[in-house]
Coordinates of C-alpha atoms in Angstrom, one line a residue:
X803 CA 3.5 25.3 2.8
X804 CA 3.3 21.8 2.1
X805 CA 2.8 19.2 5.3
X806 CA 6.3 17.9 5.0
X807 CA 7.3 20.8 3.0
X808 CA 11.8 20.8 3.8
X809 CA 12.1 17.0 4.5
X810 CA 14.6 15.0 2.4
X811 CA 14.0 11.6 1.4
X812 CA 16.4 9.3 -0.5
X813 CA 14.4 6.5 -2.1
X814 CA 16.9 3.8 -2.5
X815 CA 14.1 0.9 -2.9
X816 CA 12.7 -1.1 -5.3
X817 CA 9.1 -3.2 -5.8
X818 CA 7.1 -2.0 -3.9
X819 CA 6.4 -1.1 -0.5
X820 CA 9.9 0.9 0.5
X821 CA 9.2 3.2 -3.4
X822 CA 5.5 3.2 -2.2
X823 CA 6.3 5.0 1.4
X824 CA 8.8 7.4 -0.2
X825 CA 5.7 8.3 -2.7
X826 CA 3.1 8.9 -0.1
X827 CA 5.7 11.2 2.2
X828 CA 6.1 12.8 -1.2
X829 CA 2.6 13.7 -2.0
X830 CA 2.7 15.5 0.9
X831 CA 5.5 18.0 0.3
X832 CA 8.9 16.0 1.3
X833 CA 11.7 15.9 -1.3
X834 CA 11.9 12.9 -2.7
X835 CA 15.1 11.8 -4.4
X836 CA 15.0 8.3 -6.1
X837 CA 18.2 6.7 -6.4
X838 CA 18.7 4.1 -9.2
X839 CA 21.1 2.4 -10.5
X840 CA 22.9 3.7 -14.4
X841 CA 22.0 0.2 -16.1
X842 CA 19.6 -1.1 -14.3
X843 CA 16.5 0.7 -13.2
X844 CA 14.1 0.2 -10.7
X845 CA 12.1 -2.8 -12.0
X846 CA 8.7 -1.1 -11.7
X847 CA 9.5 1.1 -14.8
X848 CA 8.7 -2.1 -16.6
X849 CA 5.9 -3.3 -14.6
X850 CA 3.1 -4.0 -15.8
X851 CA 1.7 -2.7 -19.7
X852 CA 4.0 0.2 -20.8
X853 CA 5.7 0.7 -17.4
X854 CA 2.4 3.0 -16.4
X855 CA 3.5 1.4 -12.6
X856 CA 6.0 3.7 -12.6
X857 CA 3.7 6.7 -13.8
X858 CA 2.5 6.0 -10.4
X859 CA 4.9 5.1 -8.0
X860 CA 7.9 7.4 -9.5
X861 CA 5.5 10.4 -8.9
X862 CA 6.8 13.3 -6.9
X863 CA 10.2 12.3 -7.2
X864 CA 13.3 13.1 -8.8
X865 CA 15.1 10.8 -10.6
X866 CA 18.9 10.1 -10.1
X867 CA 21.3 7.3 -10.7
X868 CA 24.5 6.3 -8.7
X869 CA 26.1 3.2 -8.7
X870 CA 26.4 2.1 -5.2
X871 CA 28.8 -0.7 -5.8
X872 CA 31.8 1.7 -6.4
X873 CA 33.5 3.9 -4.1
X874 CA 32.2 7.2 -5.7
X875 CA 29.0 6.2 -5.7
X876 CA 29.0 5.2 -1.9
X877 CA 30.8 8.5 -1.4
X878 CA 28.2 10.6 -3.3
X879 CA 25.5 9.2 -1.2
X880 CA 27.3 9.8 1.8
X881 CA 27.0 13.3 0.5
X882 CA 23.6 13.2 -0.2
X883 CA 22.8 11.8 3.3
X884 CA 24.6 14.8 4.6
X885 CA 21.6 17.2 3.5
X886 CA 18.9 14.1 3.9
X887 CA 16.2 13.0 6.7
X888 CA 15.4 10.1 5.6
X889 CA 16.7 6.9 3.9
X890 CA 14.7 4.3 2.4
X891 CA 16.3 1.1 1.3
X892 CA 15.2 -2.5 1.4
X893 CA 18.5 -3.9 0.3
X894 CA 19.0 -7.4 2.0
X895 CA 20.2 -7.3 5.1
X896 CA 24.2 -6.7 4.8
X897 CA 23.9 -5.0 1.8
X898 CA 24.6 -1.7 2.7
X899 CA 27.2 -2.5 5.3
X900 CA 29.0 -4.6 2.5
X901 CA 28.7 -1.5 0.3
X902 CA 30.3 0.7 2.7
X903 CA 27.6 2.7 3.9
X904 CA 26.0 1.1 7.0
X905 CA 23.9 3.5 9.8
X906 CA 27.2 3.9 11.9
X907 CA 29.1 5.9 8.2
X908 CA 25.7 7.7 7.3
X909 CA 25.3 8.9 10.8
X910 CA 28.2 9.8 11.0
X911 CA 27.6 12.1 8.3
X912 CA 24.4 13.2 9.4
X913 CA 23.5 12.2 13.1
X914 CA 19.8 13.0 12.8
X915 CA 19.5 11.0 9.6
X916 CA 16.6 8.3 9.8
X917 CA 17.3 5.0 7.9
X918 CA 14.1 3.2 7.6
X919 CA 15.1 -0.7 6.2
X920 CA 12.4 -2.6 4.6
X921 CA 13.0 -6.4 4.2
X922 CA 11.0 -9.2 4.3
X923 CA 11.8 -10.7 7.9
X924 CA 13.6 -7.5 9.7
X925 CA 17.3 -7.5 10.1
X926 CA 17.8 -10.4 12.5
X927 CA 16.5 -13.8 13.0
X928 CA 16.8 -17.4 11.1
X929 CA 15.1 -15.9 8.1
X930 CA 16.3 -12.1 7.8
X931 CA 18.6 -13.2 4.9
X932 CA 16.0 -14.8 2.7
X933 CA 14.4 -13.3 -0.2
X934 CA 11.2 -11.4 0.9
X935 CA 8.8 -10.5 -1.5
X936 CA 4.6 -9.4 0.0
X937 CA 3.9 -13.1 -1.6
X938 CA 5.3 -14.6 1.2
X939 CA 4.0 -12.1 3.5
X940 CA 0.6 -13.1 2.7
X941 CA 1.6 -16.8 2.8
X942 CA 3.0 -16.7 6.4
X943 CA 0.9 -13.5 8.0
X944 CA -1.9 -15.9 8.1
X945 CA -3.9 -14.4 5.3
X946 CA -3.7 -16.8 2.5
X947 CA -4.9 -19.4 5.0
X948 CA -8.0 -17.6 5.8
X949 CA -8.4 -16.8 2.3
X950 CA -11.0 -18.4 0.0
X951 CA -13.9 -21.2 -0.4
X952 CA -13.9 -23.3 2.2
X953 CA -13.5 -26.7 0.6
X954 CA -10.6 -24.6 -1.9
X955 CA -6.9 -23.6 -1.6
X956 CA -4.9 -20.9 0.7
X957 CA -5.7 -17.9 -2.1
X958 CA -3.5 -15.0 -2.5
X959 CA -4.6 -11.3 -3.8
X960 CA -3.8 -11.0 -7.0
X961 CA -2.1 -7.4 -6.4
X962 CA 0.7 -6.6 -3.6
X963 CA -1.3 -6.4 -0.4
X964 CA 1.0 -7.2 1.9
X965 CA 3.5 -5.0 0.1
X966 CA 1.3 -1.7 0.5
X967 CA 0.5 -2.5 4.0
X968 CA 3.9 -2.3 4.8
X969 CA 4.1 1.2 2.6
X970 CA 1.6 2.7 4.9
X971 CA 3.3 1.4 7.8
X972 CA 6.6 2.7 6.5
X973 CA 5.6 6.5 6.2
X974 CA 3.9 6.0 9.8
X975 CA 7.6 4.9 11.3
X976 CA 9.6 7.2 9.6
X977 CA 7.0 10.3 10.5
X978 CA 7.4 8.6 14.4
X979 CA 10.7 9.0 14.2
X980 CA 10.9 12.1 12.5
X981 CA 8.7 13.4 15.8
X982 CA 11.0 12.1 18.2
X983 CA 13.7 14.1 17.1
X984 CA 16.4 11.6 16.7
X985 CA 18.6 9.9 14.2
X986 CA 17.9 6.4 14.2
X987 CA 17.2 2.9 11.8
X988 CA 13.5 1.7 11.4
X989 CA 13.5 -1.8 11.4
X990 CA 10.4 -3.3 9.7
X991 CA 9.3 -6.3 8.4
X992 CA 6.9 -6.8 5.2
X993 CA 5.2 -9.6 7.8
X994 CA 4.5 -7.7 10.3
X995 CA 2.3 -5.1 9.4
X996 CA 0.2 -7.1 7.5
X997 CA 0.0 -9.6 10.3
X998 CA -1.0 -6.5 12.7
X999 CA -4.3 -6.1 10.2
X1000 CA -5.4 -9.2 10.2
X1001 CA -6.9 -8.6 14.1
X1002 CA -6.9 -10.8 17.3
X1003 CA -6.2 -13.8 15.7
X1004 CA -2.8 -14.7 18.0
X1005 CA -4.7 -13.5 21.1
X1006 CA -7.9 -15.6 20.1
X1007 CA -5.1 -19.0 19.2
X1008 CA -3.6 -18.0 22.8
X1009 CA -6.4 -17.6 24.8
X1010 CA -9.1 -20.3 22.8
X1011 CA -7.1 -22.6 20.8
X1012 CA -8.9 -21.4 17.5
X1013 CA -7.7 -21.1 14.4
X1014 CA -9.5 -19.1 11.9
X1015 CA -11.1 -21.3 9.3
X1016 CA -11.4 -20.4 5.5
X1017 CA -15.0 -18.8 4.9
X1018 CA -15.1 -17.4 1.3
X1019 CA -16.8 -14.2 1.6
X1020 CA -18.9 -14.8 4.5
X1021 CA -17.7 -13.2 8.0
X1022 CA -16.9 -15.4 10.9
X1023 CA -18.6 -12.7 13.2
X1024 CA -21.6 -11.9 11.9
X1025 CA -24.1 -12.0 8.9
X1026 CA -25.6 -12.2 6.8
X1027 CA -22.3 -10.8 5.2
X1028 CA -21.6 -11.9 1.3
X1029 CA -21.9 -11.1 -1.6
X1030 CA -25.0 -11.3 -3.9
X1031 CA -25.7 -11.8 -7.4
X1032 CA -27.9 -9.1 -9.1
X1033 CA -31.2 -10.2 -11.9
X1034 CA -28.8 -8.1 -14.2
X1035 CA -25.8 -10.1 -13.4
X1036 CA -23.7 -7.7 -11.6
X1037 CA -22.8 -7.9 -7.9
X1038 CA -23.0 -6.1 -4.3
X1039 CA -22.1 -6.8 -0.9
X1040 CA -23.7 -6.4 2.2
X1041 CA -22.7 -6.4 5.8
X1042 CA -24.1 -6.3 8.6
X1043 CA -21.4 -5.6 11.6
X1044 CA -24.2 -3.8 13.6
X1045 CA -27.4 -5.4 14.9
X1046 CA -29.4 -2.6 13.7
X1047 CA -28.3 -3.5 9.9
X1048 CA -29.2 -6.9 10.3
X1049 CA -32.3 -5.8 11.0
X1050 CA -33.2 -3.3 8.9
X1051 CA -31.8 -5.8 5.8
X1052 CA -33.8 -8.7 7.0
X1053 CA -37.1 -6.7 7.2
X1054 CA -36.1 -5.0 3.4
X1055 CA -35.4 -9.1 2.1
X1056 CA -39.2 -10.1 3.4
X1057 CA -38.1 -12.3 6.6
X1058 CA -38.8 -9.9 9.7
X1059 CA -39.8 -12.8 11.6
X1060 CA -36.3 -14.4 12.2
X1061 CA -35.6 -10.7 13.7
X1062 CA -37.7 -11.8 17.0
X1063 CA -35.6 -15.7 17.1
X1064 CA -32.8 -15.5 20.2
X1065 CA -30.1 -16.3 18.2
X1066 CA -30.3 -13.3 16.0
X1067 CA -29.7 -11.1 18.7
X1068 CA -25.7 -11.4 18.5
X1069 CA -23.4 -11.6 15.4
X1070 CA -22.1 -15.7 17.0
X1071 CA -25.7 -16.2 16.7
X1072 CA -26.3 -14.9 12.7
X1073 CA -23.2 -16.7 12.2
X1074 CA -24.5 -19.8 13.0
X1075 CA -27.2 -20.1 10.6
X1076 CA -25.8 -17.9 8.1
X1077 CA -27.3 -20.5 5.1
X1078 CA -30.3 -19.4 6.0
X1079 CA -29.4 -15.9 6.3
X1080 CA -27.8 -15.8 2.8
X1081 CA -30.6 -17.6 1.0
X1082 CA -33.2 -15.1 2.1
X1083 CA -30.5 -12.2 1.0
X1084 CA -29.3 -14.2 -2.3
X1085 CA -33.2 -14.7 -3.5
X1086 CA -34.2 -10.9 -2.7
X1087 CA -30.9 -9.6 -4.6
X1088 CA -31.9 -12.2 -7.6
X1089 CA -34.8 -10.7 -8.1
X1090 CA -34.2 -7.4 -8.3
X1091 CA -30.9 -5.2 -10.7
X1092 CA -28.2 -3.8 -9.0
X1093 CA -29.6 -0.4 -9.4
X1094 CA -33.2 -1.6 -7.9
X1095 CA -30.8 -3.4 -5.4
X1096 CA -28.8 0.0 -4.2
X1097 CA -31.7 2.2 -4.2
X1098 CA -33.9 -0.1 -1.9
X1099 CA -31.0 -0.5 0.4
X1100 CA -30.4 3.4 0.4
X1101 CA -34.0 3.9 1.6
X1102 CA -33.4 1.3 4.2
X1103 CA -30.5 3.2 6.0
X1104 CA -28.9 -0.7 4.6
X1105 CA -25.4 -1.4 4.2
X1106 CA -25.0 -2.5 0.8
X1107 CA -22.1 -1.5 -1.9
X1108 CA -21.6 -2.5 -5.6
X1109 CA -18.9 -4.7 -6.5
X1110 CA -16.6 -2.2 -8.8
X1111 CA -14.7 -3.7 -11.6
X1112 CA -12.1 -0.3 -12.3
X1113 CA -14.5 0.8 -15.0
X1114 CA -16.9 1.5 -12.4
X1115 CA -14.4 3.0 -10.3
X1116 CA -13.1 5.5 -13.1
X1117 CA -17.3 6.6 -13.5
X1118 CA -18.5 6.5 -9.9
X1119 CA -20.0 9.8 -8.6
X1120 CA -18.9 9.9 -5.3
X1121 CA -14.7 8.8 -5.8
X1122 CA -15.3 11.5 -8.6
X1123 CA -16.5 14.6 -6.3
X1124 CA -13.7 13.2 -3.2
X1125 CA -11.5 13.9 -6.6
X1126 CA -10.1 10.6 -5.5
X1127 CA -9.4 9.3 -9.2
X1128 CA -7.1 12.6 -10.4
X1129 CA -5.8 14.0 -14.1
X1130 CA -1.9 14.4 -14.2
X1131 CA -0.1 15.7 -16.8
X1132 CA 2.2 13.8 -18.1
X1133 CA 5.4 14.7 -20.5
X1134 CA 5.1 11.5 -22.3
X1135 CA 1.0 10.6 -22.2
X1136 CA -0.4 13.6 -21.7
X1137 CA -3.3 13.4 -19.5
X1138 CA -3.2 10.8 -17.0
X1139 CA -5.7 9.5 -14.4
X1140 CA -4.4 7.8 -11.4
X1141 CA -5.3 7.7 -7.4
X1142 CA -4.7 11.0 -6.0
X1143 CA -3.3 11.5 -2.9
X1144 CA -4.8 9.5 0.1
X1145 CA -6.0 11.9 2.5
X1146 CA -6.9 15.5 2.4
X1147 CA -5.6 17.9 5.1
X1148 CA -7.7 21.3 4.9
X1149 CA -4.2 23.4 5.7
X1150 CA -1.8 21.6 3.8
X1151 CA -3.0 19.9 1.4
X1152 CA -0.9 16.9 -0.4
X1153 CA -0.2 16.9 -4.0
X1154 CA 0.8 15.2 -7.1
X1155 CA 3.3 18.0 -9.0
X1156 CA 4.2 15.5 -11.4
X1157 CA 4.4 12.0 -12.7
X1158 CA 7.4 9.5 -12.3
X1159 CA 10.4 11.0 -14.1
X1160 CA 12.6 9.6 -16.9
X1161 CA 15.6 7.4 -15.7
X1162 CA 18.4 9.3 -14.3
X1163 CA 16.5 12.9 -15.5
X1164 CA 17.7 14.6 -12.6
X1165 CA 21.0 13.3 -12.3
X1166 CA 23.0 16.2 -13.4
X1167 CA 20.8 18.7 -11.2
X1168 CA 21.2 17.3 -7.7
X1169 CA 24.5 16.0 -8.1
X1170 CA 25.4 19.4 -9.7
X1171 CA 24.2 21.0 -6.0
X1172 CA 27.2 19.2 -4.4
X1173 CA 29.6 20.9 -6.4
X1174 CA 29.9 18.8 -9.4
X1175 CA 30.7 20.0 -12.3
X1176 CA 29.2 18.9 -16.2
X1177 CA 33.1 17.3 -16.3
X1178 CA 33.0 15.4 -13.4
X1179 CA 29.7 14.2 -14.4
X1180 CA 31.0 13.1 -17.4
X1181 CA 33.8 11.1 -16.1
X1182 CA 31.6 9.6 -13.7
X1183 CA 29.5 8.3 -16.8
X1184 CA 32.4 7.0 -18.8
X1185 CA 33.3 5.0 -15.5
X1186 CA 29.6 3.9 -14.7
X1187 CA 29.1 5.1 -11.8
X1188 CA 25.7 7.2 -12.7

């Protein structure tokens, strides 16, 4: 038995974080059935070189297509929804309502069906009709702003953050309300779940009137906390969250004596004379290569990491016995590596069973379930509704 092993999910989302919740509930047994549309897939088949996005993110599901702008289509996932537990849409808000199938006709259907809605402001409000995209996620969560050099720009990740944030959150909400044993809609923003990670920083505006400056790499709670450029030329970080680190890195750089100073005693205190701090962490690193570097930190119970470029990654010894970069086989490619799934669970262990799937492969297959015949398929085609 798989974890989730009898739960039926209808992925009716696109880019990134509504696909990216239906994937993670299906590497853990649930049936995933990705709805798409007959002429115009889900954009992430093209994403990036060769469509491999898709590889990923289509994993674990099956493929159909229904037009959801027709009648029968609308009808046909009414029909799905029957047998369902879950759907996942991100559709702006409206969108299903003006296609006929809003909460009230799906629930209908199937009153313990869970719709979880994934937009970029929720459902309501002065913005919940705008575009949302994790972009302006990371723009308006605060992270952009805190992001960068000090005397540079707001800098955004160059990958969707904010968009798998809001994936994780997803699977979270739609396993709470799974649990509880209820139909009902999961309202959630791409904002908010993001703007939950980012900490205390609404508490600390409330209660202090601060407002988190822009520190490059360095930590406005403690150091030093950076990262550090290597004789060879490669890089590591090092952080020093607990006071014991701090300690055990300043005695393995050559400057004990600022250990015994009262200011080093708390991470406020390292923070403010964290020039200092670095510069006694940036010369040691300079001197020595990244391998010297790990392996004097190691013996130093240190905190110290190298900075991975995804070469690294693919070769490193420890992601490889976690298993944590897998082999797939693949129809197409053959032999594909990609992140396996994120957690392990020593009963029920999750599971990639396959890559993503053509467009529209299993049509005929789950449709066929609800009594269709290879006719009516056929005049559903000639009409384009899959």
């Amino acid at each position: 038995m798989k974890a989730l092993e009898g739960v039926r999910v209808l992925d009716l989302a696109t880019l990134f974080a509504g696909p990216m919740a239906a994937m993670l509930l299906g590497d853990y047994g649930a049936e995933v059935i990705k709805v798409e549309h007959p002429a115009k897939p889900d954009p992430s088949r093209g994403h990036g070189p060769e469509g491999l996005w898709w590889k990923m993110l289509g994993r674990n599901k099956r493929a159909i297509t229904l037009n959801l702008s027709t009648a029968e289509g609308q009808d046909l996932l009414v029909e799905l929804a029957r047998e369902a537990d879950v759907v996942i849409e991100n559709f702006r808000p409206g969108t299903l309502e003006r296609w006929n199938l809003s909460y009230e006709r799906l629930s209908e259907a199937n009153p313990d069906l869970v719709l979880a809605r994934v937009t970029g402001f929720g459902q309501f409000g002065p913005y919940a009709k705008r575009p949302g995209f994790g972009t302006l996620a990371e723009a308006m969560s605060g992270f952009a702003a805190m992001t960068g050099e000090p005397d540079g720009p707001p800098t955004l990740p160059p990958f969707g953050l904010a968009d798998g944030i809001c994936a994780l959150a997803t699977a979270f909400a739609v396993m709470t309300a799974l649990r509880s044993g209820r139909g009902q809609v999961v309202d959630l923003s791409i904002i908010e779940p993001i703007l939950t990670v980012l900490g205390a920083q609404p508490t600390i505006y409330d209660q202090l009137g601060v407002v988190p400056p822009r520190t490059g790499n360095r930590s406005v709670n403690n150091a030093p906390r950076n990262t550090y450029r290597c004789k060879d030329g490669s890089w590591v970080a090092v952080s020093t969250s607990a006071q014991s680190i701090a300690e055990r890195v300043m005695i393995l750089v050559g400057r004990p004596e600022v250990i015994g100073e009262p200011w080093f005693a708390s991470g406020s205190g390292r923070v403010a004379h964290a020039d200092e701090l670095d510069g006694a962490v940036a010369a040691w690193v300079a001197e020595h290569t990244r391998e010297e570097v790990m392996a004097a930190f190691e013996r130093a119970q240190a905190a110290v990491a190298p900075v991975y470029d995804v070469r690294d990654i693919m070769a490193d010894p420890q992601l490889a016995a976690l298993d944590a970069i897998t082999t797939v086989e693949d129809p197409e490619l053959g032999p594909v590596r990609m992140q396996n799934v994120m957690f392990r669970l020593t009963g029920t262990p999750g599971e990639i069973r396959w890559t993503g799937r053509p467009h529209g492969a299993d049509t005929d297959e789950v449709l066929g379930a609800l009594g269709l015949t290879s006719e009516d398929l056929a005049a559903l085609r000639d009409k384009g509704v899959v």
